[in-house]
Coordinates of C-alpha atoms in Angstrom, one line a residue:
M1206 CA -10.3 2.0 10.0
G1207 CA -7.5 3.9 7.6
C1208 CA -4.6 1.9 5.9
L1209 CA -2.3 0.4 7.3
C1210 CA 0.6 1.6 5.3
C1211 CA -0.3 5.3 4.8
G1212 CA -3.7 5.8 6.4
S1213 CA -5.7 7.0 4.0
A1214 CA -9.1 5.8 3.0
V1215 CA -9.3 1.8 2.8
E1216 CA -10.4 0.5 -0.3
V1217 CA -8.6 -3.3 -1.1
G1218 CA -8.7 -4.9 2.7
A1219 CA -6.8 -3.2 5.0
L1220 CA -4.9 -0.6 2.0
C1221 CA -6.1 2.6 0.2
R1222 CA -6.2 2.0 -3.9
A1223 CA -2.8 3.7 -4.1
C1224 CA -0.7 1.0 -1.8
A1225 CA -2.4 -1.8 -3.2
H1226 CA -1.8 -0.8 -6.5
E1227 CA 2.1 -0.5 -5.4
V1228 CA 1.5 -4.8 -4.8
P1229 CA -0.2 -6.2 -7.3
P1230 CA -1.4 -10.4 -7.1
C1231 CA 1.0 -12.1 -9.4
E1232 CA -0.8 -14.1 -12.0
G1233 CA -2.7 -17.1 -10.9
L1234 CA -2.3 -16.2 -7.4
I1235 CA -5.3 -16.1 -4.6
A1236 CA -6.0 -14.2 -1.3
E1237 CA -5.6 -18.5 0.2
H1238 CA -3.0 -18.7 -1.1
I1239 CA -1.0 -16.1 1.9
R1240 CA -1.1 -17.1 5.5
S1241 CA 0.6 -16.3 8.3
N1242 CA 1.3 -19.2 11.6
I1243 CA 1.3 -16.0 14.0
D1244 CA -1.0 -15.8 16.2
A1245 CA -2.3 -12.0 15.8
D1246 CA -1.7 -11.6 19.8
D1247 CA 2.3 -12.9 19.0
A1248 CA 3.2 -10.1 16.0
E1249 CA 6.1 -8.4 16.3
T1250 CA 5.4 -6.2 12.8
W1251 CA 3.2 -6.8 9.8
V1252 CA 3.5 -7.9 5.7
V1253 CA 0.1 -6.8 3.6
D1254 CA -0.7 -8.3 0.3
G1255 CA -1.9 -7.5 -2.7
F1256 CA -5.6 -8.3 -1.6
G1257 CA -5.3 -5.9 1.0
A1258 CA -4.9 -8.8 4.3
P1259 CA -2.0 -8.7 6.8
H1260 CA -0.6 -11.1 7.9
A1261 CA 1.2 -11.4 11.3
I1262 CA 5.4 -11.5 11.6
A1263 CA 7.0 -13.3 14.3
A1264 CA 11.2 -12.0 16.1
K1265 CA 12.3 -14.5 13.2
T1266 CA 9.8 -15.4 10.4
S1267 CA 10.8 -18.3 7.6
I1268 CA 9.1 -16.9 4.3
G1269 CA 8.3 -20.2 1.9
R1270 CA 6.2 -22.9 0.2
N1271 CA 6.7 -24.4 4.0
H1272 CA 3.1 -25.3 5.6
E1273 CA 5.2 -25.6 8.6
G1274 CA 7.1 -22.2 8.5
E1275 CA 6.0 -18.8 10.0
L1276 CA 4.5 -17.3 6.7
V1277 CA 3.4 -19.8 3.9
V1278 CA 3.2 -18.1 0.1
L1279 CA 1.7 -20.8 -1.7
A1280 CA 3.1 -19.9 -5.3
S1281 CA 5.4 -22.0 -8.5
S1282 CA 8.1 -18.6 -7.6
V1283 CA 8.0 -19.1 -4.6
S1284 CA 10.5 -21.9 -2.9
R1285 CA 9.9 -24.1 0.3
E1286 CA 12.8 -22.5 2.2
H1287 CA 12.7 -18.8 0.3
A1288 CA 13.8 -15.8 3.0
E1289 CA 13.9 -15.8 6.2
L1290 CA 12.9 -12.4 8.0
K1291 CA 14.7 -11.4 11.6
K1292 CA 14.1 -8.8 14.4
T1293 CA 17.7 -7.3 15.8
D1294 CA 18.9 -4.7 18.5
S1295 CA 19.2 -3.0 15.4
G1296 CA 16.5 -3.2 13.5
W1297 CA 14.7 -5.8 10.9
T1298 CA 16.7 -7.8 8.1
V1299 CA 15.7 -10.0 5.3
R1300 CA 18.1 -12.5 3.7
D1301 CA 17.3 -14.6 0.9
L1302 CA 17.4 -18.5 1.6
G1303 CA 19.4 -19.9 -1.9
S1304 CA 15.8 -19.7 -3.2
R1305 CA 15.7 -20.1 -7.2
N1306 CA 13.6 -16.4 -8.0
G1307 CA 15.1 -14.0 -6.0
T1308 CA 14.1 -12.3 -2.5
F1309 CA 13.7 -8.5 -3.5
V1310 CA 13.2 -5.0 -1.5
D1311 CA 12.4 -2.1 -3.7
G1312 CA 13.4 -3.0 -7.1
T1313 CA 16.8 -4.3 -5.4
R1314 CA 17.6 -8.2 -4.9
V1315 CA 18.7 -9.3 -1.8
Q1316 CA 22.0 -10.6 -1.4
G1317 CA 23.0 -11.2 1.8
R1318 CA 21.2 -9.3 4.7
V1319 CA 19.4 -6.5 3.8
T1320 CA 17.6 -3.7 6.3
L1321 CA 14.6 -3.0 6.5
N1322 CA 13.4 0.7 7.6
G1323 CA 10.4 2.5 7.4
R1324 CA 8.1 0.6 5.0
H1325 CA 8.8 -1.5 1.9
V1326 CA 7.9 -3.8 -0.6
L1327 CA 9.2 -7.1 -0.4
K1328 CA 8.8 -9.7 -3.3
I1329 CA 9.3 -13.0 -2.9
G1330 CA 9.3 -14.7 -5.8
D1331 CA 6.8 -13.0 -7.9
V1332 CA 4.8 -12.4 -4.5
A1333 CA 5.1 -8.8 -4.3
M1334 CA 3.4 -7.5 -0.4
W1335 CA 4.6 -4.5 2.1
F1336 CA 6.7 -4.5 4.9
L1337 CA 5.4 -2.4 7.2
T1338 CA 7.5 -1.8 10.4
E1339 CA 5.2 0.4 11.7
V1340 CA 1.3 0.1 10.7
R1341 CA -0.3 3.1 10.9
V1342 CA -2.8 1.6 12.9
E1343 CA -3.1 -2.0 14.7
P1344 CA -5.2 -4.4 12.5
L1345 CA -8.2 -6.2 13.5
P1346 CA -7.4 -9.8 14.7
P1347 CA -9.1 -12.3 12.8
P1348 CA -12.2 -14.0 14.6
S1349 CA -11.6 -16.7 16.5
M1350 CA -14.2 -20.1 17.6
A1351 CA -13.5 -20.4 21.1
T1352 CA -14.6 -23.1 23.0
A1353 CA -17.1 -21.9 25.2
S1354 CA -19.1 -19.3 22.9
V1355 CA -19.3 -22.4 19.9
G1356 CA -22.9 -23.8 22.2
G1357 CA -25.4 -21.7 20.1
G1358 CA -23.3 -23.4 16.7
L1359 CA -25.5 -24.2 13.8
V1360 CA -23.2 -26.3 12.3
R1361 CA -22.5 -30.0 14.3
F1362 CA -21.0 -32.4 13.0
Q1363 CA -19.2 -35.6 15.1
I1364 CA -16.4 -37.9 13.3
T1365 CA -15.2 -40.7 15.0
P1366 CA -12.0 -42.5 12.9
G1367 CA -10.9 -45.0 15.2
S1368 CA -9.9 -44.1 19.0
V1369 CA -10.5 -40.5 18.8
E1370 CA -13.9 -38.2 18.8
L1371 CA -13.9 -35.0 16.6
C1372 CA -16.4 -32.5 16.9
L1373 CA -17.0 -30.3 13.9
V1374 CA -18.7 -26.7 15.2
G1375 CA -19.8 -23.4 14.2
T1376 CA -22.2 -21.3 11.7
T1377 CA -23.5 -22.2 8.6
D1378 CA -22.2 -18.0 7.3
P1379 CA -20.3 -19.6 3.7
E1380 CA -17.6 -17.3 4.7
A1381 CA -16.6 -18.0 8.4
G1382 CA -13.9 -20.0 10.1
G1383 CA -15.2 -22.9 12.6
A1384 CA -13.8 -24.9 15.1
L1385 CA -12.1 -28.7 15.1
L1386 CA -12.5 -30.2 18.6
S1387 CA -10.6 -33.6 19.9
R1388 CA -10.2 -35.8 22.6
L1389 CA -9.3 -39.3 23.0
E1390 CA -12.2 -42.3 23.5
G1391 CA -13.0 -42.4 27.2
S1392 CA -11.8 -38.4 27.6
E1393 CA -14.0 -35.8 29.0
K1394 CA -12.0 -32.7 28.1
W1395 CA -12.2 -31.8 24.6
N1396 CA -8.8 -30.1 22.8
E1397 CA -9.8 -27.5 20.4
R1398 CA -8.2 -26.5 17.2
T1399 CA -9.3 -23.0 15.4
L1400 CA -9.5 -23.9 11.5
A1401 CA -9.2 -21.3 8.8
K1402 CA -12.4 -20.7 6.3
L1403 CA -11.8 -22.8 3.6
E1404 CA -10.7 -26.2 5.4
Y1405 CA -13.9 -25.5 8.1
Q1406 CA -16.3 -25.1 4.8
L1407 CA -14.5 -27.6 3.2
L1408 CA -15.0 -30.0 6.2
R1409 CA -18.2 -28.7 6.5
A1410 CA -19.4 -29.8 2.6
L1411 CA -17.9 -32.8 2.9
C1412 CA -19.7 -33.2 6.4
A1413 CA -23.3 -32.3 5.1
R1414 CA -22.7 -34.7 2.0
A1415 CA -22.0 -37.8 4.5
T1416 CA -24.9 -37.4 6.2
E1417 CA -26.7 -36.7 3.7
E1418 CA -26.1 -40.0 1.9
K1419 CA -25.6 -42.2 5.3
D1420 CA -28.1 -44.6 4.0
M1421 CA -26.7 -44.6 0.2
P1422 CA -24.1 -48.0 -0.7
S1423 CA -21.0 -47.3 0.8
A1424 CA -19.6 -47.2 -2.5
V1425 CA -20.7 -43.6 -3.6
R1426 CA -21.9 -42.4 -0.7
G1427 CA -20.4 -38.5 0.6
C1428 CA -18.1 -37.7 -2.4
V1429 CA -18.3 -34.3 -3.5
S1430 CA -16.0 -33.7 -6.9
T1431 CA -13.4 -31.5 -7.4
K1432 CA -15.1 -29.2 -10.0
Q1433 CA -18.0 -28.7 -7.5
L1434 CA -15.9 -27.6 -4.6
A1435 CA -14.0 -25.0 -6.7
R1436 CA -17.1 -23.8 -7.2
D1437 CA -18.6 -23.8 -3.4
L1438 CA -15.9 -23.3 -1.4
P1439 CA -15.3 -19.3 -0.6
F1440 CA -12.3 -18.8 -2.9
Q1441 CA -11.7 -14.7 -2.7
S1442 CA -10.7 -15.4 -6.6
K1443 CA -13.4 -16.1 -9.2
Y1444 CA -11.2 -18.0 -10.9
A1445 CA -10.2 -20.6 -8.4
N1446 CA -9.6 -24.5 -10.0
E1447 CA -9.1 -27.6 -9.2
E1448 CA -5.9 -26.8 -8.3
N1449 CA -6.8 -24.7 -5.3
V1450 CA -9.0 -27.0 -4.0
R1451 CA -6.0 -29.7 -4.2
Q1452 CA -4.4 -27.0 -1.5
V1453 CA -7.3 -27.0 0.8
V1454 CA -7.2 -30.0 0.9
R1455 CA -3.3 -30.6 1.8
R1456 CA -3.5 -27.9 4.9
L1457 CA -6.8 -29.7 6.5
R1458 CA -5.0 -32.9 5.6
Q1459 CA -2.4 -31.3 7.8
E1460 CA -4.6 -30.5 10.3
L1461 CA -5.8 -33.8 10.8
G1462 CA -2.7 -35.4 10.7
E1463 CA -1.3 -33.6 13.3
L1464 CA -4.5 -35.2 15.1
G1465 CA -3.2 -38.6 14.3
V1466 CA -6.7 -38.6 12.2
E1467 CA -5.3 -37.5 8.2
S1468 CA -7.1 -40.9 6.4
A1469 CA -10.2 -39.5 8.0
L1470 CA -10.4 -37.4 4.5
A1471 CA -9.9 -39.8 1.6
V1472 CA -10.0 -39.4 -2.3
A1473 CA -12.5 -41.5 -4.5
P1474 CA -10.4 -41.3 -8.3
G1475 CA -12.6 -39.8 -10.4
R1476 CA -15.0 -39.0 -8.1
G1477 CA -13.8 -36.8 -5.3
Y1478 CA -13.6 -36.5 -1.7
Y1479 CA -15.4 -37.5 1.1
I1480 CA -14.8 -38.1 5.1
A1481 CA -13.8 -42.5 5.5
C1482 CA -15.6 -42.8 9.3
P1483 CA -18.8 -42.6 10.4
V1484 CA -20.3 -38.9 10.5
S1485 CA -23.1 -37.8 12.4
V1486 CA -25.1 -34.6 13.1
A1487 CA -23.7 -34.2 16.8
S1488 CA -26.3 -33.5 20.1
S1489 CA -27.0 -29.8 20.4
D1490 CA -25.8 -29.9 24.2
R1491 CA -22.1 -31.0 23.3
R1492 CA -18.9 -28.8 24.6

């Protein structure tokens, strides 16, 4: 597989070293700070960040710190609603949405709508990435965890927050994502939600601690400190800190909130995070 920008041999994610050099990550940015909520199968085009990670772009894509936007960029220089990419009959455009620190195309600040053709360095605040109207090769889709394929998973935790039953499924691979199955009490049908690597590994760590300490007093049971999570979660940067952990916690709470069980993930001030409901190792025949 060649560089998505120029087709040369890849050295930094999906980029060659020269193309990666054009979009270096800004200070404090780690790979997990940038993610697309667009399914790879629905991608109209792609942006590639300085870590070499491609992110799917839809025909209309909002960019900013808003977790509900299409392209989420968690950096202090990026506004909640920062910019918008749009595909029209005549091509692609980018528009700044009144951001504090501006949007730039090839070093020039965007005023109004700017047309994008070919490939450009798109800078959102201090975060630079390649915008590609066409890629040299089709990016590999992220691995999925389909319900039908998790029967042999090595990780299965059942979580029961009230009337909703959850089942976390996946593997013990510290670099893998997983799936969260959910169903209402008394229902036969499971619904599946794919969890990204960090959210899955956070929930897996808390579930494992909860089952390991199930016989301990409730006042101290199941807590994992923020410092330990910063060390143990598979951040791509060795400089990950407690604020990075809190961002993952917020994203996982958002996932749980969409299932109506946000309170299942709780914090004990001074001790860390824990699962605030019954957790057990699920039976191996669960689908």
